[in-house]
XYZ file of C-alpha atoms in Angstrom:
430
model
C 62.650 -63.631 29.114
C 65.033 -60.745 29.460
C 63.788 -57.360 28.268
C 65.463 -54.423 26.562
C 63.687 -51.170 27.266
C 64.412 -47.563 26.517
C 63.095 -44.766 28.671
C 64.804 -41.929 26.849
C 65.041 -41.795 23.033
C 68.414 -42.512 21.477
C 67.880 -39.983 18.667
C 69.261 -36.824 20.187
C 67.343 -33.765 19.064
C 64.211 -35.719 18.156
C 61.599 -35.230 20.858
C 57.897 -35.468 21.460
C 56.394 -32.129 22.390
C 54.628 -33.642 25.342
C 54.381 -33.719 29.107
C 52.664 -35.724 31.774
C 50.033 -33.113 32.420
C 49.198 -34.826 35.698
C 48.619 -32.457 38.612
C 50.125 -34.898 41.106
C 52.185 -33.928 44.119
C 55.933 -34.156 43.665
C 57.469 -37.047 45.580
C 60.762 -35.464 46.625
C 59.767 -31.803 47.076
C 61.037 -30.617 50.496
C 61.552 -34.230 51.554
C 65.277 -34.947 51.972
C 64.444 -38.183 53.768
C 62.632 -39.441 50.637
C 65.604 -38.555 48.440
C 67.911 -40.396 50.825
C 65.714 -43.486 50.811
C 65.612 -43.620 47.006
C 69.386 -43.096 46.754
C 70.021 -45.885 49.264
C 67.909 -48.298 47.206
C 69.777 -47.322 44.023
C 73.086 -48.035 45.762
C 71.831 -51.453 46.878
C 70.793 -52.360 43.327
C 74.000 -51.169 41.690
C 76.320 -52.863 44.167
C 74.493 -56.196 44.444
C 72.475 -56.756 41.257
C 73.742 -54.676 38.322
C 76.370 -56.334 36.159
C 78.410 -55.448 33.088
C 81.789 -57.108 32.500
C 84.652 -54.802 33.499
C 82.449 -52.072 35.010
C 82.877 -51.314 38.710
C 79.496 -50.264 40.084
C 81.016 -49.649 43.515
C 82.139 -46.255 42.149
C 78.526 -45.096 42.481
C 79.141 -43.274 45.770
C 81.860 -41.049 44.320
C 79.813 -40.341 41.186
C 76.845 -39.410 43.333
C 78.799 -37.010 45.530
C 79.848 -35.030 42.460
C 76.151 -34.252 41.882
C 75.317 -33.643 45.554
C 74.435 -29.962 45.194
C 72.038 -30.643 42.312
C 70.447 -33.452 44.296
C 69.981 -31.266 47.362
C 68.617 -28.367 45.292
C 66.164 -30.534 43.304
C 62.648 -29.236 43.944
C 60.689 -31.877 42.035
C 60.922 -35.413 40.708
C 62.216 -34.381 37.291
C 65.098 -32.304 38.691
C 65.980 -35.090 41.108
C 65.897 -37.706 38.349
C 68.055 -35.546 36.107
C 70.712 -35.159 38.819
C 70.734 -38.902 39.572
C 70.999 -39.775 35.884
C 73.911 -37.390 35.396
C 75.743 -39.445 38.013
C 74.648 -42.756 36.457
C 75.933 -41.719 33.027
C 79.468 -41.617 34.418
C 79.549 -45.415 34.339
C 79.648 -45.149 30.548
C 77.073 -47.935 30.165
C 73.661 -47.950 28.557
C 70.457 -49.056 30.286
C 71.333 -47.494 33.652
C 68.553 -45.024 34.401
C 66.289 -43.719 37.152
C 62.720 -43.247 35.950
C 60.355 -40.854 37.698
C 56.757 -41.798 38.557
C 55.604 -39.673 35.614
C 57.887 -41.550 33.224
C 56.694 -44.895 34.553
C 53.072 -43.892 33.946
C 53.906 -42.884 30.382
C 55.787 -46.140 29.774
C 52.963 -48.208 31.230
C 50.145 -46.548 29.291
C 52.061 -45.465 26.138
C 50.216 -42.163 26.509
C 51.459 -38.646 27.143
C 49.912 -35.191 27.253
C 50.885 -32.583 24.705
C 50.135 -31.353 21.203
C 51.331 -34.537 19.457
C 54.365 -33.723 17.337
C 57.893 -34.992 16.906
C 60.337 -32.204 16.158
C 63.981 -31.294 15.809
C 65.844 -28.037 16.355
C 66.935 -26.116 13.260
C 68.325 -22.566 12.844
C 64.826 -21.365 11.888
C 63.000 -23.043 14.767
C 61.460 -26.455 15.478
C 61.026 -28.537 12.341
C 58.027 -30.845 12.705
C 58.955 -34.318 11.477
C 55.835 -36.181 12.571
C 52.287 -35.290 13.562
C 50.418 -37.870 15.641
C 47.053 -38.815 14.175
C 44.184 -37.520 16.291
C 46.343 -35.256 18.468
C 45.828 -31.495 18.784
C 48.423 -30.524 16.169
C 46.960 -32.836 13.531
C 43.409 -31.665 14.204
C 44.512 -28.041 13.827
C 46.044 -28.745 10.428
C 49.742 -28.777 11.270
C 51.792 -31.080 9.031
C 55.331 -32.475 8.858
C 57.591 -29.854 7.319
C 56.008 -26.988 9.246
C 58.503 -25.010 11.330
C 57.497 -23.605 14.713
C 59.110 -20.156 14.838
C 57.451 -18.847 18.003
C 56.213 -20.367 21.257
C 54.304 -17.886 23.405
C 55.915 -15.042 21.455
C 59.502 -16.323 21.786
C 61.781 -18.238 19.430
C 61.727 -21.878 20.544
C 64.706 -23.462 22.247
C 64.083 -27.168 22.136
C 60.529 -27.964 23.169
C 60.616 -25.535 26.078
C 57.207 -23.968 26.591
C 55.292 -26.531 24.519
C 54.723 -29.234 27.171
C 52.281 -28.430 29.953
C 49.304 -29.539 31.972
C 46.374 -31.287 30.314
C 43.664 -28.866 29.202
C 45.899 -25.792 28.993
C 46.645 -23.932 25.758
C 49.873 -23.079 23.991
C 50.189 -20.337 21.352
C 52.442 -21.002 18.377
C 53.481 -19.339 15.145
C 54.318 -21.704 12.324
C 56.074 -21.160 9.017
C 54.538 -23.282 6.290
C 56.217 -24.868 3.289
C 55.077 -21.960 1.078
C 56.798 -19.454 3.439
C 53.475 -18.216 4.853
C 53.148 -17.833 8.625
C 50.122 -19.026 10.568
C 49.201 -18.683 14.229
C 47.861 -21.683 16.183
C 46.325 -22.043 19.614
C 46.500 -25.688 20.637
C 45.108 -27.416 23.699
C 47.342 -29.957 25.366
C 45.587 -33.336 25.427
C 46.495 -36.999 25.966
C 47.661 -38.936 22.913
C 49.121 -42.363 22.260
C 52.776 -42.788 21.351
C 52.177 -46.231 19.821
C 53.137 -46.586 16.142
C 52.069 -49.792 14.456
C 54.424 -51.562 12.103
C 53.894 -50.561 8.466
C 54.524 -51.960 4.992
C 54.935 -49.899 1.827
C 55.881 -50.977 -1.691
C 58.822 -48.948 -3.004
C 58.546 -50.589 -6.417
C 56.979 -53.819 -7.730
C 59.909 -55.883 -6.400
C 60.727 -54.102 -3.143
C 58.747 -53.895 0.092
C 59.728 -51.609 2.980
C 58.739 -52.841 6.437
C 59.025 -50.268 9.241
C 59.289 -51.548 12.825
C 59.270 -48.708 15.346
C 59.851 -50.640 18.564
C 60.392 -54.106 20.008
C 58.789 -53.074 23.284
C 55.533 -54.499 24.609
C 53.437 -52.666 21.971
C 55.185 -54.606 19.185
C 52.280 -56.376 17.460
C 53.279 -59.895 16.429
C 49.985 -60.548 14.661
C 50.395 -57.356 12.643
C 53.992 -58.260 11.774
C 52.883 -61.732 10.659
C 50.252 -60.143 8.431
C 52.716 -57.672 6.920
C 55.195 -60.432 6.119
C 52.572 -62.515 4.390
C 52.596 -59.658 1.889
C 56.323 -58.932 2.079
C 57.251 -62.547 1.258
C 56.000 -61.836 -2.275
C 58.829 -59.323 -2.772
C 62.283 -59.984 -4.170
C 63.764 -57.354 -1.846
C 62.908 -56.149 1.655
C 64.054 -52.861 3.165
C 63.712 -53.215 6.951
C 63.467 -49.769 8.524
C 64.716 -49.781 12.139
C 65.521 -46.074 12.365
C 64.694 -44.568 15.758
C 63.755 -48.026 17.053
C 65.153 -47.889 20.580
C 64.722 -51.605 21.270
C 62.371 -53.597 23.481
C 61.825 -57.226 24.407
C 64.134 -60.018 23.295
C 61.130 -62.228 22.586
C 59.831 -59.718 20.009
C 63.276 -59.458 18.432
C 63.363 -63.247 18.107
C 59.935 -63.143 16.459
C 61.093 -60.724 13.769
C 64.339 -62.615 13.185
C 62.293 -65.760 12.514
C 61.103 -64.080 9.296
C 64.661 -64.132 7.946
C 66.895 -66.613 9.784
C 66.533 -70.343 10.450
C 65.550 -70.906 14.102
C 68.397 -73.391 14.580
C 71.014 -70.670 14.074
C 72.198 -68.689 17.099
C 72.640 -64.977 16.409
C 74.497 -64.016 19.574
C 75.345 -64.735 23.205
C 74.434 -63.142 26.535
C 77.335 -62.713 28.950
C 76.173 -62.457 32.570
C 77.852 -62.689 35.962
C 77.334 -66.447 36.264
C 78.957 -67.176 32.899
C 81.929 -64.924 33.646
C 82.450 -66.427 37.099
C 82.501 -69.957 35.643
C 84.840 -68.804 32.863
C 87.306 -67.374 35.378
C 87.141 -70.427 37.609
C 87.659 -72.946 34.807
C 90.146 -71.084 32.609
C 92.088 -69.506 35.501
C 92.139 -66.221 33.544
C 91.712 -63.189 35.809
C 90.888 -60.755 33.012
C 87.614 -60.789 31.100
C 87.463 -60.418 27.334
C 83.765 -60.677 26.487
C 84.497 -62.046 23.011
C 86.580 -64.862 24.492
C 83.912 -65.596 27.086
C 81.209 -65.696 24.405
C 83.203 -68.053 22.185
C 83.988 -70.279 25.182
C 80.362 -70.454 26.333
C 79.002 -71.274 22.864
C 80.894 -74.568 22.934
C 79.393 -75.639 26.251
C 75.830 -77.026 26.433
C 75.537 -75.695 29.995
C 75.146 -72.231 28.509
C 72.613 -73.061 25.812
C 70.097 -70.668 27.358
C 72.569 -67.815 26.907
C 72.368 -68.200 23.126
C 69.870 -66.029 21.245
C 68.008 -67.798 18.428
C 65.042 -66.816 16.248
C 61.728 -68.168 17.458
C 60.702 -71.564 16.166
C 57.174 -71.037 14.889
C 55.129 -73.672 13.094
C 53.815 -71.182 10.561
C 56.995 -69.217 9.944
C 58.998 -69.158 6.736
C 62.243 -67.368 6.000
C 62.552 -64.643 3.397
C 65.266 -65.567 0.888
C 65.567 -62.381 -1.144
C 67.854 -59.368 -0.807
C 67.668 -57.504 2.506
C 68.701 -53.950 3.358
C 68.415 -52.628 6.921
C 68.091 -48.902 7.703
C 69.565 -47.681 11.006
C 70.516 -44.379 12.604
C 71.700 -42.983 15.945
C 68.246 -43.742 17.328
C 68.513 -47.462 16.569
C 69.460 -49.144 19.818
C 69.413 -52.337 21.830
C 67.220 -55.023 20.220
C 67.177 -53.186 16.883
C 70.991 -53.243 16.849
C 70.947 -56.956 17.629
C 68.531 -57.415 14.729
C 70.626 -55.441 12.249
C 73.817 -57.279 13.245
C 72.145 -60.697 12.975
C 70.759 -59.964 9.526
C 74.140 -58.724 8.325
C 76.150 -61.610 9.757
C 73.802 -64.500 8.987
C 71.577 -63.265 6.187
C 73.940 -61.151 4.101
C 71.933 -57.973 4.671
C 73.469 -54.589 3.890
C 73.206 -51.745 6.399
C 72.411 -48.187 5.310
C 72.244 -45.061 7.456
C 74.429 -43.797 10.301
C 76.152 -45.639 13.133
C 73.657 -47.007 15.626
C 73.501 -46.127 19.321
C 75.861 -48.808 20.636
C 73.541 -49.523 23.571
C 73.071 -53.269 23.900
C 72.831 -54.525 27.460
C 70.177 -56.808 28.858
C 68.333 -54.857 31.534
C 65.401 -55.023 33.905
C 63.232 -52.171 35.207
C 61.813 -52.898 38.662
C 59.691 -50.378 40.484
C 61.493 -49.121 43.579
C 60.518 -46.640 46.297
C 57.667 -44.169 45.738
C 56.879 -45.449 42.218
C 60.298 -44.540 40.849
C 61.831 -47.207 38.614
C 65.448 -48.238 38.340
C 66.652 -49.657 35.045
C 69.902 -51.552 35.440
C 71.907 -53.978 33.259
C 72.461 -57.621 34.111
C 74.186 -58.952 30.999
C 76.301 -57.979 27.996
C 75.836 -59.278 24.450
C 78.197 -60.473 21.722
C 77.094 -61.407 18.207
C 77.794 -64.839 16.771
C 80.643 -63.350 14.697
C 82.235 -61.739 17.745
C 80.975 -58.146 17.655
C 80.399 -56.458 21.009
C 77.841 -53.811 20.093
C 77.762 -51.998 23.452
C 79.803 -48.814 23.138
C 80.580 -49.471 19.475
C 77.325 -49.579 17.522
C 76.647 -50.947 14.055
C 78.629 -49.273 11.288
C 76.635 -48.852 8.055
C 77.877 -50.275 4.763
C 76.522 -47.163 3.066
C 76.240 -43.840 4.887
C 73.001 -41.890 4.631
C 72.688 -39.154 7.238
C 69.016 -38.171 7.259
C 68.298 -35.848 10.179
C 64.653 -35.295 9.318
C 62.290 -37.556 7.426
C 59.311 -35.661 6.072
C 56.463 -37.642 4.464
C 56.263 -36.887 0.768
C 59.858 -35.615 0.668
C 62.844 -37.605 -0.668
C 64.323 -40.041 1.839
C 68.043 -40.317 1.078
C 68.442 -43.619 2.940
C 65.586 -45.247 1.008
C 66.920 -43.871 -2.278
C 70.360 -45.331 -1.524
C 68.765 -48.654 -0.575
C 67.018 -48.824 -3.937
C 70.252 -47.944 -5.769
C 72.112 -50.657 -3.875
C 69.424 -53.245 -4.566
C 69.492 -52.343 -8.258
C 73.255 -52.972 -8.349
C 72.822 -56.246 -6.453
C 70.276 -57.445 -9.017
C 67.442 -59.876 -8.523
C 68.097 -63.017 -6.492
C 69.020 -66.033 -8.617
C 65.798 -67.878 -7.952
C 63.466 -64.952 -7.577
C 63.787 -65.377 -3.814
C 67.310 -66.532 -3.120
C 70.525 -64.717 -2.559
């Protein structure tokens, strides 16, 4: 099964104050021959395996040369990876990314080292939007809504100065909600980035289900349990904000809660399909919407169609559905939102999603670096190519920071919309 994975978060400005903390030797430091070997392998992958319709990956050499000085000057894995990824971004495609050994370890274990907060830059400092349970910040009494105004005596610029090696301390000054200022000394420790899916009742008729990822930590048993409760509702608000995507199989599992498994929600467009399309239609140009429509009529390409999972125990929710998205909603979460809108009549609230929907794989290459590269595009059953376009909301709700206990504009607008829509005709039917 193809996988969608995100290594960097889509939500720009929202970051974990964390670092690897591993005192390992840097792979590329003072080793130009290692850099050259990694770059050669990247070129091989891009020119022989990567595929997106209408993107010429042979331009890699010219893109790379533009970053040559940064590559030569890179003194560690992170600087080298940053220079390579600046070149890769010039393709204008998502899911093309070089991961460092440190990043691969974090992805594999879902653990990082830091103080355990999610934050965003504001004029006053770093606004804490989430505190990870059990991490150093939570144990010290820091809470969402606190603003970090000093890091080691200086005004913070991004998370600079907060990440560091495991066991070391960082000194912070924090402005509380009551305008008081408190000093903290926090020890950087490992913490888990996993967030389990959650259900909350917004009112007696409306359940909100939050799904934070479709990656390998997506818990199907937990989702099944949550929906046993959510099926009792007349309305479901599905919160996919900051969900960067994950595995197609997990997406199909969630879709099975809403859409009949016999209904295709979209089509993968890979090199094989396009080559057959060109050969049989004699059309030299590729319009992915035309290719998708053509392939859906041909049983040879049945495996390219994405359908909800067919599960013996599954039932489909028949009430009103609202989906929350933002700039951090990407890949599989965008596929989910589009499917629910097109086939289930769901309304979308939030801001335009990331527009990053390409099927990709992430093999490990030389020296424990990983190379994420795309192998297929995706078009929804109604002909929407999400890559580069995103999902436009029906109702805009730009919520930069979501603080527990504070009003959530997107949720408030969802409830207003559901009130106007009224109860389903049958109690659970649209």
